[in-house]
Coordinates of C-alpha atoms and ligand atoms in Angstrom, one line a residue:
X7 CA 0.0 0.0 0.0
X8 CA 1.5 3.5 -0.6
X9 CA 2.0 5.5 2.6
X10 CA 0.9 9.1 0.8
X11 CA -0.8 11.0 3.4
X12 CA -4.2 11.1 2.1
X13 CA -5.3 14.1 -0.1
X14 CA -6.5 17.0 0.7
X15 CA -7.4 19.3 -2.1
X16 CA -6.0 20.1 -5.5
X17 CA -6.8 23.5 -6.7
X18 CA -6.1 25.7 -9.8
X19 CA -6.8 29.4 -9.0
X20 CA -7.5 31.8 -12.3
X21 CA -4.9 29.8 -14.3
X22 CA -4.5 31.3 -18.1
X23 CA -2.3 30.0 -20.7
X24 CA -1.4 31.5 -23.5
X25 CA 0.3 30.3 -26.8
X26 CA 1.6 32.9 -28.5
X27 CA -1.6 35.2 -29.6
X28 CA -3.7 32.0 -28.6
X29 CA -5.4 31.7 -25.2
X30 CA -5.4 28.3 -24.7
X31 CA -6.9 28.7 -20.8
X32 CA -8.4 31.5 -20.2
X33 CA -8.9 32.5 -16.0
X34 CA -9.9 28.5 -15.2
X35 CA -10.2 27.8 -11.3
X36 CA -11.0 24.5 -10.5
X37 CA -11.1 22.3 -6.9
X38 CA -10.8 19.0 -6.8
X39 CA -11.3 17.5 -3.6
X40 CA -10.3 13.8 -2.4
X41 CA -12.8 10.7 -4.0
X42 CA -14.2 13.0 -6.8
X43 CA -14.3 12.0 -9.8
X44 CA -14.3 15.6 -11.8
X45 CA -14.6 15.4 -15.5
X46 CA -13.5 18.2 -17.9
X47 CA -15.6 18.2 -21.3
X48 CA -15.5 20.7 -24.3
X49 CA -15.1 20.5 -27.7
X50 CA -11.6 19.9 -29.4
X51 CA -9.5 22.9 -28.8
X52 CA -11.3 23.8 -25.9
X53 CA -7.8 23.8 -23.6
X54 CA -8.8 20.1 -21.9
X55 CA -5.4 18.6 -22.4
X56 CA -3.6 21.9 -22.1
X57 CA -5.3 22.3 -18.4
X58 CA -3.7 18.0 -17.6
X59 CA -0.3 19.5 -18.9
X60 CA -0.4 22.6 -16.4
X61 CA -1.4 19.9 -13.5
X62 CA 1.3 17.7 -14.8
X63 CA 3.8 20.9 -15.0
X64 CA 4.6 19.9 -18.7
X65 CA 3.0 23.9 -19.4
X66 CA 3.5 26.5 -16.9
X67 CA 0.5 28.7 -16.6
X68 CA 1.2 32.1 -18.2
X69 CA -0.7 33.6 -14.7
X70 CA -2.9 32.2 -11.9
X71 CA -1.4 29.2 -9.7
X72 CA -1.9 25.8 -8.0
X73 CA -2.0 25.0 -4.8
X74 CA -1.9 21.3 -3.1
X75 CA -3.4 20.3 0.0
X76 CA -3.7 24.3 0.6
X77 CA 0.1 24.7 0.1
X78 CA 1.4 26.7 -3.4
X79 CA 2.3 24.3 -5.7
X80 CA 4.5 24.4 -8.7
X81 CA 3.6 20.9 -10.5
X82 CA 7.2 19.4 -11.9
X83 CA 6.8 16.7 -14.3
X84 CA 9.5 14.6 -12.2
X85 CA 7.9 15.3 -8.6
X86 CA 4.7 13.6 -9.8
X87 CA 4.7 10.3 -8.8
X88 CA 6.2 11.1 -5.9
X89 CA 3.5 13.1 -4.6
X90 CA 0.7 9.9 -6.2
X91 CA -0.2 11.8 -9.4
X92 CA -0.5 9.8 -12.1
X93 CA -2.0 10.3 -15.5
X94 CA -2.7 8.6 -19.3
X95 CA -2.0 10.0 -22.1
X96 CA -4.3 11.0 -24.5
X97 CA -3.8 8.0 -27.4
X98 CA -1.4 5.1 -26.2
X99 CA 2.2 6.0 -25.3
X100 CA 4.3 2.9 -24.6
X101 CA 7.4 2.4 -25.0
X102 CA 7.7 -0.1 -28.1
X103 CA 11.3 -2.0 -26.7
X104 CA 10.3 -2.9 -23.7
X105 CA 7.0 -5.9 -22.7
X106 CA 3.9 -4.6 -21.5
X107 CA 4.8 -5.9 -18.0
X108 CA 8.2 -3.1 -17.9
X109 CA 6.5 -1.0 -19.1
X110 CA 4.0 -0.9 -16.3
X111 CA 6.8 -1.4 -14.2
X112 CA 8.4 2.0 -15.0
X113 CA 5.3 3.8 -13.0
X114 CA 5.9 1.8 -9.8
X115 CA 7.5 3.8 -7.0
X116 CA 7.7 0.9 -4.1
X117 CA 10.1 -1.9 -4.0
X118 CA 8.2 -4.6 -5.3
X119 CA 7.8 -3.1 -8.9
X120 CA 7.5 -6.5 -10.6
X121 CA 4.6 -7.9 -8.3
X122 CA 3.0 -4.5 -8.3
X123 CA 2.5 -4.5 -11.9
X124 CA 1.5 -7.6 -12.4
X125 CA -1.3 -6.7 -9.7
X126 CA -1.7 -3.3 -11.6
X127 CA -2.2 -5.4 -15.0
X128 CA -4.6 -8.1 -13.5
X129 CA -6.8 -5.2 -12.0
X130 CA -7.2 -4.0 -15.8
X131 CA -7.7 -7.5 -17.1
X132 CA -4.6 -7.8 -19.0
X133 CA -2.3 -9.9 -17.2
X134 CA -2.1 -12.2 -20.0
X135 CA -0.2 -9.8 -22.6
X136 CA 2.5 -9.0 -19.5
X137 CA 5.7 -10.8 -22.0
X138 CA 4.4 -9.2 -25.3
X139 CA 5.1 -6.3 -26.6
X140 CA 2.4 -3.1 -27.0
X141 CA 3.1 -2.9 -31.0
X142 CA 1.7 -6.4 -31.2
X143 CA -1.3 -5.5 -29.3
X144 CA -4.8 -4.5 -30.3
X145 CA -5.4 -0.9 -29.6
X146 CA -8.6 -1.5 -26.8
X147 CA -5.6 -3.8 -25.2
X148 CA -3.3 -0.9 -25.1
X149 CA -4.9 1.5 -23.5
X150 CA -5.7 -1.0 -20.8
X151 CA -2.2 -1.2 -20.1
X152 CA -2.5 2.5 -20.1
X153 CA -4.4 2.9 -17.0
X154 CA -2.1 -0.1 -15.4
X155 CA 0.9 1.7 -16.1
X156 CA -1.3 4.6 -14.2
X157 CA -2.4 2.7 -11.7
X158 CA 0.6 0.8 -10.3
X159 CA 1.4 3.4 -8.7
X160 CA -2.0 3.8 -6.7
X161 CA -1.7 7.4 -7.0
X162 CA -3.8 10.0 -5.0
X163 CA -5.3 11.1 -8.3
X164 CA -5.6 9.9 -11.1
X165 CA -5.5 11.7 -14.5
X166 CA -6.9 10.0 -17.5
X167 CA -7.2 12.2 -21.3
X168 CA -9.4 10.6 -23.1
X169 CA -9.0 7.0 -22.0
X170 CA -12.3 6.0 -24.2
X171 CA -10.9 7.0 -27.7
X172 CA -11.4 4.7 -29.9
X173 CA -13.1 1.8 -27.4
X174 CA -16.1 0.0 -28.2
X175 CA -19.0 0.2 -25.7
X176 CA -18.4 -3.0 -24.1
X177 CA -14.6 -1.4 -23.4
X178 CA -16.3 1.8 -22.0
X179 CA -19.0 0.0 -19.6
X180 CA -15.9 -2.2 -18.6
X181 CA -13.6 1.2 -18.0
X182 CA -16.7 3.6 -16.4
X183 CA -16.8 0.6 -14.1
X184 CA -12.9 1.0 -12.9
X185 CA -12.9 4.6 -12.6
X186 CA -16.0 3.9 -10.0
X187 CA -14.2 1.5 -8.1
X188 CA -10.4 2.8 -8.2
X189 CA -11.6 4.9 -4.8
X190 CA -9.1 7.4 -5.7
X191 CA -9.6 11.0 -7.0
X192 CA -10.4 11.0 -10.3
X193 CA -9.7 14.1 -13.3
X194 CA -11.2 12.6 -16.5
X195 CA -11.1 14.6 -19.8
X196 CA -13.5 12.3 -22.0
X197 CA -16.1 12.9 -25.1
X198 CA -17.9 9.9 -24.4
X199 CA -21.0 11.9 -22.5
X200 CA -22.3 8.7 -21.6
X201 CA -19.1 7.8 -19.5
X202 CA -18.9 11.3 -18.4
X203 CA -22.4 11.4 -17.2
X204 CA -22.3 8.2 -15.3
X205 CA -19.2 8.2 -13.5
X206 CA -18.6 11.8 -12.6
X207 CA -19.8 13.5 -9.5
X208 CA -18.7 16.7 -11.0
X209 CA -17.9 18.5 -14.5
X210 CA -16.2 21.4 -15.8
X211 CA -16.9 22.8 -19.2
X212 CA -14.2 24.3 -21.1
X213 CA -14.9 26.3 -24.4
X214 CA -12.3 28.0 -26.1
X215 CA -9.9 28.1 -23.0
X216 CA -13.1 29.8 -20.8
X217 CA -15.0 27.8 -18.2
X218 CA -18.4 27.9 -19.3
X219 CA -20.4 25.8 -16.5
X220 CA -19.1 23.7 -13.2
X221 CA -21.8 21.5 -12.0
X222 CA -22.9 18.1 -11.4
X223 CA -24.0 16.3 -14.4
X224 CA -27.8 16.8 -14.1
X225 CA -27.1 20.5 -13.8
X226 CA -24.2 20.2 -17.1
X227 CA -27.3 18.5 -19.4
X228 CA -29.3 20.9 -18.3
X229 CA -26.7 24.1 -19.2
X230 CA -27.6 25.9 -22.5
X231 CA -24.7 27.0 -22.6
X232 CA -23.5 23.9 -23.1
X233 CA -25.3 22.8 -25.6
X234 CA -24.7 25.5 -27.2
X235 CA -20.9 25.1 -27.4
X236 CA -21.4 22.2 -28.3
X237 CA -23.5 22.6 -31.6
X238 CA -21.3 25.5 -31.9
X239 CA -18.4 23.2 -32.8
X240 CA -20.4 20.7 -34.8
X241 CA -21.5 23.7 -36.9
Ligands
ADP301 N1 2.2 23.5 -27.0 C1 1.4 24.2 -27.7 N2 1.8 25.2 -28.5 C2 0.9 26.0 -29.1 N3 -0.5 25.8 -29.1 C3 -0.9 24.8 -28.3 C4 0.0 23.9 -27.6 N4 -0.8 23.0 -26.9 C5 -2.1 23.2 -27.3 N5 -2.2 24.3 -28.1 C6 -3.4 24.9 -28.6 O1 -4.2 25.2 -27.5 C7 -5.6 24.9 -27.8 C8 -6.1 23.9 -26.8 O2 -5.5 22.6 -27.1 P1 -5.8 21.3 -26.2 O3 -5.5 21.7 -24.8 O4 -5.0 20.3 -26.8 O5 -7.3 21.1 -26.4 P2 -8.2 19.8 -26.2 O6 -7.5 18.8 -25.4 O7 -9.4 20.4 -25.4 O8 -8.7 19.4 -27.5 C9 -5.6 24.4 -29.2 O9 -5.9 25.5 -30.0 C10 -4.2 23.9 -29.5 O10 -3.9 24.0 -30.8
MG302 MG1 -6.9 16.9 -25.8

């Protein structure tokens, strides 16, 4: 078991980020408190990945800040798994050398990495593919070794970008189920409203960089101005 003091709060206060002319976030405050499972929805563009690389510290916000567990926080793609932050990339991003098992095994951060992972990859139902390799895998396999590689390190929260792409419904009943029973805190950027809907206690809706509507989901189906972003970008 990890020995992480438990979480407190992670929270993002007026954080704006800005490309060049581009304002990829635009004053986003967002506070995610331990067990939630908080999803982030908008159409493409709308700064949904961009706001996972500020947590991650891959982007530093242009202004606004972070704090963690009520402390400022400056996110540093190296401290993460330290401090039991974990996240998926959006698509699959393995390592193609190395076997689905050390693969997993390079986001374990206790001593018994090998056993870990294999307990990370029998969670997720793959156990089976630990001695191939990922190019030889189907895709819906793949990002099932994903979330193990996220997992094995049972972080504190858990950040998965778009971990439905490209699964068939069977895949995302199967993955809405996980996120449920994980009992860890949850930041899931999805377009699959059906997962989103079901699994989230909370949502944040990003368009163009600017939070439109924070709400549970009953109140985000309910949000014209949702919808209207929505059909906005279908249009
Ligand atoms: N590193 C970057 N440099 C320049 N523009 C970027 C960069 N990352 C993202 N963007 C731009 O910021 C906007 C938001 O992108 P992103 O966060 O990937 O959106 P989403 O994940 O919601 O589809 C897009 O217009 C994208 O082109
Ligand atoms: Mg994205």
């Amino acid at each position: 078991m990890t020995t992480d003091p438990p979480l407190k709060e992670l929270a993002l206060h007026d954080i704006t980020v800005r490309f060049g002319g581009l304002t990829a976030l635009d004053t986003v405050s967002l506070r995610v408190a331990p067990g939630r499972i908080v999803g982030v929805i908008g159409p493409n563009g709308a700064g949904k990945t961009t706001l996972f690389n500020v947590i991650s510290g891959f982007v530093p916000p242009t202004s606004g800040s972070l704090t963690l567990d009520g402390k400022p926080w400056r996110p540093r793609p190296h401290h993460l798994n330290r401090l039991g932050i974990s996240r998926t990339l959006q698509g699959v991003g393995q390592f193609a050398g190395m076997t689905v098992l050390e693969n997993v095994m390079v986001g374990a951060r206790h001593r018994h990495a090998e056993s870990e992972a294999l307990a990370a990859l029998e969670r997720c139902g793959v156990t089976r593919f630990a001695h191939e390799y990922p190019g030889a895998l189907q895709y819906a396999i793949r990002k099932r070794v994903e979330l193990a590689r996220a997992l094995v390190a049972k972080p504190r929260i858990l950040m998965l970008d778009e971990p439905a792409g490209g699964l068939d419904a069977d895949e995302i009943r199967w993955l809405g189920t996980l996120i449920t029973e994980i009992g860890t805190t949850v930041l899931l950027v999805e377009h699959h409203m059906d997962l989103v809907m079901s699994v989230c206690d909370e949502i944040l809706v990003l368009d163009f960089g600017k939070p439109i509507a924070l709400g549970t989901p009953s109140e985000i189906s309910a949000n014209p101005k949702v919808t209207e972003a929505y059909l906005g970008a279908a249009a």
